[in-house]
PDB file of C-alpha atoms in Angstrom:
ATOM      1  CA  MET A   1      56.663  18.908 -50.675  1.00 49.00           C
ATOM      2  CA  ASN A   2      59.243  16.115 -50.617  1.00 50.00           C
ATOM      3  CA  ASP A   3      61.540  15.216 -47.713  1.00 49.00           C
ATOM      4  CA  SER A   4      64.632  16.767 -49.272  1.00 48.00           C
ATOM      5  CA  SER A   5      62.991  20.187 -49.600  1.00 48.00           C
ATOM      6  CA  ARG A   6      61.878  20.042 -45.952  1.00 51.00           C
ATOM      7  CA  GLY A   7      65.444  19.145 -44.950  1.00 53.00           C
ATOM      8  CA  GLY A   8      66.747  22.117 -46.941  1.00 57.00           C
ATOM      9  CA  ALA A   9      64.366  24.481 -45.162  1.00 59.00           C
ATOM     10  CA  GLY A  10      65.323  23.008 -41.797  1.00 63.00           C
ATOM     11  CA  SER A  11      69.038  23.370 -42.437  1.00 70.00           C
ATOM     12  CA  ALA A  12      68.530  26.964 -43.645  1.00 70.00           C
ATOM     13  CA  ALA A  13      66.639  27.756 -40.437  1.00 70.00           C
ATOM     14  CA  GLY A  14      69.368  26.066 -38.397  1.00 70.00           C
ATOM     15  CA  SER A  15      71.993  28.090 -40.246  1.00 71.00           C
ATOM     16  CA  LYS A  16      70.083  31.317 -39.523  1.00 64.00           C
ATOM     17  CA  ARG A  17      69.859  30.410 -35.818  1.00 72.00           C
ATOM     18  CA  ARG A  18      73.624  29.736 -35.726  1.00 73.00           C
ATOM     19  CA  ASP A  19      74.279  33.070 -37.458  1.00 68.00           C
ATOM     20  CA  ALA A  20      72.000  34.862 -34.992  1.00 68.00           C
ATOM     21  CA  ARG A  21      73.802  33.213 -32.054  1.00 74.00           C
ATOM     22  CA  ARG A  22      77.192  34.171 -33.522  1.00 75.00           C
ATOM     23  CA  ASN A  23      76.014  37.750 -34.038  1.00 78.00           C
ATOM     24  CA  GLN A  24      74.708  37.939 -30.487  1.00 84.00           C
ATOM     25  CA  GLN A  25      78.002  36.527 -29.140  1.00 85.00           C
ATOM     26  CA  ALA A  26      79.921  39.158 -31.138  1.00 85.00           C
ATOM     27  CA  LEU A  27      77.648  41.857 -29.742  1.00 90.00           C
ATOM     28  CA  LEU A  28      78.230  40.603 -26.180  1.00 92.00           C
ATOM     29  CA  ASP A  29      81.993  40.481 -26.752  1.00 90.00           C
ATOM     30  CA  ALA A  30      81.879  44.071 -28.031  1.00 91.00           C
ATOM     31  CA  ALA A  31      79.808  45.213 -25.043  1.00 90.00           C
ATOM     32  CA  ALA A  32      82.208  43.475 -22.656  1.00 87.00           C
ATOM     33  CA  ALA A  33      85.180  45.225 -24.296  1.00 87.00           C
ATOM     34  CA  VAL A  34      83.481  48.626 -23.968  1.00 89.00           C
ATOM     35  CA  PHE A  35      82.473  47.911 -20.357  1.00 84.00           C
ATOM     36  CA  VAL A  36      86.118  47.142 -19.522  1.00 79.00           C
ATOM     37  CA  THR A  37      87.309  50.504 -20.800  1.00 81.00           C
ATOM     38  CA  SER A  38      84.295  52.717 -20.041  1.00 82.00           C
ATOM     39  CA  GLY A  39      82.166  50.912 -17.435  1.00 78.00           C
ATOM     40  CA  VAL A  40      78.587  49.680 -17.743  1.00 80.00           C
ATOM     41  CA  ASP A  41      77.281  53.222 -18.222  1.00 82.00           C
ATOM     42  CA  ALA A  42      79.078  53.544 -21.577  1.00 87.00           C
ATOM     43  CA  PRO A  43      76.858  55.006 -24.326  1.00 91.00           C
ATOM     44  CA  VAL A  44      75.035  52.381 -26.387  1.00 92.00           C
ATOM     45  CA  ARG A  45      76.413  54.047 -29.549  1.00 93.00           C
ATOM     46  CA  ASP A  46      79.958  53.112 -28.370  1.00 93.00           C
ATOM     47  CA  ILE A  47      78.914  49.478 -28.002  1.00 93.00           C
ATOM     48  CA  ALA A  48      77.195  49.553 -31.385  1.00 91.00           C
ATOM     49  CA  ALA A  49      80.319  51.030 -32.999  1.00 92.00           C
ATOM     50  CA  GLU A  50      82.525  48.353 -31.399  1.00 92.00           C
ATOM     51  CA  ALA A  51      80.139  45.640 -32.624  1.00 90.00           C
ATOM     52  CA  GLY A  52      79.744  47.178 -36.078  1.00 89.00           C
ATOM     53  CA  VAL A  53      75.957  47.368 -35.805  1.00 89.00           C
ATOM     54  CA  GLY A  54      73.320  50.055 -35.373  1.00 89.00           C
ATOM     55  CA  THR A  55      71.996  50.987 -31.938  1.00 90.00           C
ATOM     56  CA  GLY A  56      68.614  49.572 -32.971  1.00 91.00           C
ATOM     57  CA  THR A  57      70.174  46.104 -33.200  1.00 89.00           C
ATOM     58  CA  ILE A  58      71.349  46.343 -29.604  1.00 91.00           C
ATOM     59  CA  TYR A  59      67.943  47.526 -28.372  1.00 91.00           C
ATOM     60  CA  ARG A  60      66.227  44.756 -30.343  1.00 90.00           C
ATOM     61  CA  HIS A  61      68.284  42.131 -28.500  1.00 89.00           C
ATOM     62  CA  PHE A  62      68.530  43.958 -25.158  1.00 91.00           C
ATOM     63  CA  PRO A  63      65.673  46.427 -24.533  1.00 92.00           C
ATOM     64  CA  THR A  64      67.254  47.832 -21.336  1.00 87.00           C
ATOM     65  CA  ARG A  65      70.801  48.450 -20.152  1.00 83.00           C
ATOM     66  CA  ALA A  66      70.223  45.962 -17.313  1.00 81.00           C
ATOM     67  CA  ASP A  67      69.322  43.306 -19.920  1.00 86.00           C
ATOM     68  CA  LEU A  68      72.606  43.969 -21.720  1.00 89.00           C
ATOM     69  CA  VAL A  69      74.696  44.007 -18.523  1.00 85.00           C
ATOM     70  CA  ILE A  70      73.148  40.716 -17.363  1.00 86.00           C
ATOM     71  CA  ALA A  71      73.713  39.097 -20.765  1.00 90.00           C
ATOM     72  CA  VAL A  72      77.365  40.219 -20.819  1.00 89.00           C
ATOM     73  CA  TYR A  73      77.869  38.941 -17.280  1.00 87.00           C
ATOM     74  CA  ARG A  74      76.353  35.538 -18.084  1.00 90.00           C
ATOM     75  CA  HIS A  75      78.357  35.368 -21.330  1.00 91.00           C
ATOM     76  CA  GLN A  76      81.596  35.997 -19.421  1.00 90.00           C
ATOM     77  CA  VAL A  77      80.693  33.472 -16.707  1.00 93.00           C
ATOM     78  CA  ASP A  78      80.019  30.881 -19.418  1.00 94.00           C
ATOM     79  CA  ALA A  79      83.347  31.625 -21.128  1.00 92.00           C
ATOM     80  CA  CYS A  80      85.193  31.233 -17.813  1.00 95.00           C
ATOM     81  CA  ALA A  81      83.348  27.985 -17.071  1.00 97.00           C
ATOM     82  CA  GLU A  82      84.111  26.537 -20.509  1.00 96.00           C
ATOM     83  CA  ALA A  83      87.785  27.514 -20.242  1.00 97.00           C
ATOM     84  CA  GLY A  84      88.434  25.270 -17.221  1.00 97.00           C
ATOM     85  CA  PRO A  85      88.124  21.852 -18.881  1.00 97.00           C
ATOM     86  CA  ALA A  86      89.853  23.146 -22.024  1.00 97.00           C
ATOM     87  CA  LEU A  87      92.827  24.391 -19.989  1.00 98.00           C
ATOM     88  CA  LEU A  88      92.993  21.111 -18.086  1.00 97.00           C
ATOM     89  CA  ALA A  89      93.171  19.235 -21.400  1.00 97.00           C
ATOM     90  CA  THR A  90      95.817  21.463 -22.986  1.00 97.00           C
ATOM     91  CA  SER A  91      98.070  22.675 -20.148  1.00 97.00           C
ATOM     92  CA  PRO A  92     101.326  20.897 -19.294  1.00 97.00           C
ATOM     93  CA  THR A  93     100.173  20.232 -15.696  1.00 97.00           C
ATOM     94  CA  PRO A  94      96.946  20.563 -13.692  1.00 97.00           C
ATOM     95  CA  TYR A  95      98.590  23.293 -11.597  1.00 97.00           C
ATOM     96  CA  ALA A  96      99.409  25.253 -14.780  1.00 97.00           C
ATOM     97  CA  ALA A  97      95.763  24.864 -15.859  1.00 98.00           C
ATOM     98  CA  LEU A  98      94.599  26.100 -12.453  1.00 97.00           C
ATOM     99  CA  GLY A  99      96.908  29.127 -12.668  1.00 97.00           C
ATOM    100  CA  ARG A 100      95.678  30.061 -16.145  1.00 97.00           C
ATOM    101  CA  TRP A 101      92.057  29.635 -15.115  1.00 98.00           C
ATOM    102  CA  VAL A 102      92.572  31.785 -12.020  1.00 97.00           C
ATOM    103  CA  ASP A 103      94.033  34.484 -14.306  1.00 95.00           C
ATOM    104  CA  LEU A 104      90.846  34.394 -16.427  1.00 93.00           C
ATOM    105  CA  PHE A 105      88.665  34.414 -13.318  1.00 94.00           C
ATOM    106  CA  THR A 106      90.589  37.372 -11.888  1.00 92.00           C
ATOM    107  CA  ASP A 107      90.286  39.310 -15.154  1.00 87.00           C
ATOM    108  CA  PHE A 108      86.542  38.668 -15.086  1.00 87.00           C
ATOM    109  CA  LEU A 109      86.236  39.947 -11.507  1.00 86.00           C
ATOM    110  CA  VAL A 110      88.437  43.009 -12.018  1.00 81.00           C
ATOM    111  CA  THR A 111      86.806  44.092 -15.278  1.00 74.00           C
ATOM    112  CA  LYS A 112      83.084  43.765 -14.501  1.00 72.00           C
ATOM    113  CA  HIS A 113      82.880  47.517 -13.811  1.00 55.00           C
ATOM    114  CA  GLY A 114      79.733  48.675 -12.089  1.00 61.00           C
ATOM    115  CA  LEU A 115      77.730  45.459 -12.247  1.00 65.00           C
ATOM    116  CA  ALA A 116      76.630  45.722  -8.620  1.00 59.00           C
ATOM    117  CA  ALA A 117      75.593  49.356  -9.118  1.00 60.00           C
ATOM    118  CA  ALA A 118      73.697  48.501 -12.308  1.00 62.00           C
ATOM    119  CA  MET A 119      71.863  45.682 -10.530  1.00 62.00           C
ATOM    120  CA  GLN A 120      71.320  47.399  -7.176  1.00 60.00           C
ATOM    121  CA  ALA A 121      67.677  48.188  -7.838  1.00 62.00           C
ATOM    122  CA  ASP A 122      66.957  44.545  -8.649  1.00 64.00           C
ATOM    123  CA  SER A 123      68.186  42.498  -5.675  1.00 66.00           C
ATOM    124  CA  THR A 124      66.341  39.380  -6.884  1.00 71.00           C
ATOM    125  CA  GLY A 125      68.008  39.657 -10.278  1.00 71.00           C
ATOM    126  CA  PHE A 126      71.389  40.135  -8.652  1.00 74.00           C
ATOM    127  CA  GLU A 127      70.856  37.084  -6.400  1.00 82.00           C
ATOM    128  CA  THR A 128      69.860  35.041  -9.458  1.00 85.00           C
ATOM    129  CA  LEU A 129      73.041  36.117 -11.247  1.00 85.00           C
ATOM    130  CA  HIS A 130      75.172  35.309  -8.221  1.00 84.00           C
ATOM    131  CA  ALA A 131      73.597  31.841  -8.016  1.00 90.00           C
ATOM    132  CA  TYR A 132      74.312  31.359 -11.740  1.00 92.00           C
ATOM    133  CA  PHE A 133      77.926  32.437 -11.149  1.00 91.00           C
ATOM    134  CA  LEU A 134      78.353  29.871  -8.362  1.00 94.00           C
ATOM    135  CA  ASP A 135      76.507  27.079 -10.199  1.00 96.00           C
ATOM    136  CA  ARG A 136      78.698  27.485 -13.285  1.00 97.00           C
ATOM    137  CA  LEU A 137      82.093  28.256 -11.747  1.00 97.00           C
ATOM    138  CA  LEU A 138      82.302  26.277  -8.487  1.00 97.00           C
ATOM    139  CA  PRO A 139      82.308  22.871 -10.236  1.00 98.00           C
ATOM    140  CA  VAL A 140      85.002  24.061 -12.671  1.00 98.00           C
ATOM    141  CA  CYS A 141      87.221  25.389  -9.888  1.00 98.00           C
ATOM    142  CA  THR A 142      86.650  22.159  -7.927  1.00 97.00           C
ATOM    143  CA  GLN A 143      87.667  20.071 -10.957  1.00 97.00           C
ATOM    144  CA  LEU A 144      90.879  22.083 -11.384  1.00 97.00           C
ATOM    145  CA  LEU A 145      91.736  21.927  -7.672  1.00 97.00           C
ATOM    146  CA  ASP A 146      91.042  18.182  -7.524  1.00 96.00           C
ATOM    147  CA  ALA A 147      93.245  17.527 -10.553  1.00 97.00           C
ATOM    148  CA  ALA A 148      96.116  19.623  -9.158  1.00 96.00           C
ATOM    149  CA  ALA A 149      95.787  17.932  -5.747  1.00 95.00           C
ATOM    150  CA  ALA A 150      95.681  14.448  -7.333  1.00 95.00           C
ATOM    151  CA  SER A 151      98.907  15.249  -9.191  1.00 95.00           C
ATOM    152  CA  GLY A 152     100.530  16.222  -5.879  1.00 94.00           C
ATOM    153  CA  GLU A 153     101.151  19.795  -7.008  1.00 95.00           C
ATOM    154  CA  ILE A 154      98.973  21.565  -4.413  1.00 95.00           C
ATOM    155  CA  HIS A 155      97.608  20.963  -0.933  1.00 86.00           C
ATOM    156  CA  SER A 156      94.531  18.732  -1.081  1.00 83.00           C
ATOM    157  CA  ASP A 157      92.468  20.434   1.622  1.00 86.00           C
ATOM    158  CA  LEU A 158      91.440  23.568  -0.284  1.00 87.00           C
ATOM    159  CA  ASP A 159      87.779  24.216  -0.994  1.00 93.00           C
ATOM    160  CA  ALA A 160      86.831  25.860  -4.321  1.00 96.00           C
ATOM    161  CA  TYR A 161      84.408  28.269  -2.659  1.00 96.00           C
ATOM    162  CA  GLN A 162      87.107  29.467  -0.249  1.00 95.00           C
ATOM    163  CA  LEU A 163      89.585  30.013  -3.082  1.00 96.00           C
ATOM    164  CA  MET A 164      87.073  31.872  -5.267  1.00 96.00           C
ATOM    165  CA  ARG A 165      85.928  33.989  -2.325  1.00 95.00           C
ATOM    166  CA  GLY A 166      89.532  34.824  -1.423  1.00 95.00           C
ATOM    167  CA  ILE A 167      90.294  35.839  -5.014  1.00 95.00           C
ATOM    168  CA  GLY A 168      87.101  37.898  -5.093  1.00 92.00           C
ATOM    169  CA  ASN A 169      88.085  39.713  -1.918  1.00 92.00           C
ATOM    170  CA  LEU A 170      91.524  40.495  -3.360  1.00 93.00           C
ATOM    171  CA  CYS A 171      89.849  42.004  -6.432  1.00 89.00           C
ATOM    172  CA  ILE A 172      87.528  44.401  -4.579  1.00 86.00           C
ATOM    173  CA  GLY A 173      88.153  47.968  -5.699  1.00 81.00           C
ATOM    174  CA  ALA A 174      90.976  47.021  -8.078  1.00 80.00           C
ATOM    175  CA  GLU A 175      89.332  48.717 -11.052  1.00 77.00           C
ATOM    176  CA  SER A 176      89.269  52.111  -9.325  1.00 79.00           C
ATOM    177  CA  ASP A 177      92.716  52.148  -7.701  1.00 86.00           C
ATOM    178  CA  PRO A 178      95.640  52.311 -10.144  1.00 87.00           C
ATOM    179  CA  ARG A 179      98.133  51.735  -7.306  1.00 93.00           C
ATOM    180  CA  TYR A 180      96.575  48.375  -6.403  1.00 92.00           C
ATOM    181  CA  ASP A 181      97.530  45.306  -8.447  1.00 92.00           C
ATOM    182  CA  ALA A 182      95.001  42.591  -7.619  1.00 91.00           C
ATOM    183  CA  ARG A 183      96.449  40.251 -10.238  1.00 91.00           C
ATOM    184  CA  ARG A 184      99.851  40.275  -8.511  1.00 94.00           C
ATOM    185  CA  LEU A 185      98.316  39.421  -5.138  1.00 95.00           C
ATOM    186  CA  VAL A 186      96.185  36.658  -6.662  1.00 96.00           C
ATOM    187  CA  ALA A 187      99.326  35.236  -8.311  1.00 95.00           C
ATOM    188  CA  LEU A 188     101.002  35.165  -4.880  1.00 95.00           C
ATOM    189  CA  LEU A 189      97.964  33.374  -3.461  1.00 94.00           C
ATOM    190  CA  VAL A 190      98.080  30.732  -6.211  1.00 94.00           C
ATOM    191  CA  ALA A 191     101.842  30.312  -5.737  1.00 94.00           C
ATOM    192  CA  GLY A 192     101.135  29.645  -2.061  1.00 92.00           C
ATOM    193  CA  LEU A 193      98.934  26.667  -2.970  1.00 92.00           C
ATOM    194  CA  ARG A 194     101.959  24.685  -4.194  1.00 92.00           C
ATOM    195  CA  GLN A 195     103.121  21.681  -2.235  1.00 86.00           C
ATOM    196  CA  PRO A 196     106.726  22.032  -1.129  1.00 80.00           C
ATOM    197  CA  ARG A 197     108.916  19.700  -3.203  1.00 70.00           C
TER     198      ARG A 197
END
């Protein structure tokens, strides 16, 4: 076998891996969309229909519901983490980037229906997920806060953990109370970060 044929096989395998990753990402996006509307106890057939695959495909990737919920959670944490630097690069100001990122973070918190209940039986798994959440998102929030403080747009003495915890507390129960608008209160909190001009 010559080198070019080995390279062809390698690139075909790489292409298949990329396709598999794309398919899994699409499946996770579909599951997340169904979880938002129906909660984490939504029937697997609804997720399969949203993803355009058979239920067997979902079970092949995620043998248990907890596996699927964890994968969706990690996928959404990763998307939120990756959004921070992108928003900082494309927003008109660091404060605007912070505001947009907080909106994404709030949506994530408000729409992760039933995660705690789904993970209750596995406290170690839940602690691992929470550590992953902090490891991925604290540095991003810190970067956004530091940039907005350096530009003079916000107070410089705010800690990322405190801000994320405050937003999290404002989001508690929002998904089950139609009279409560967590996003509006979070927006007021972010507006309060601004330095007086």
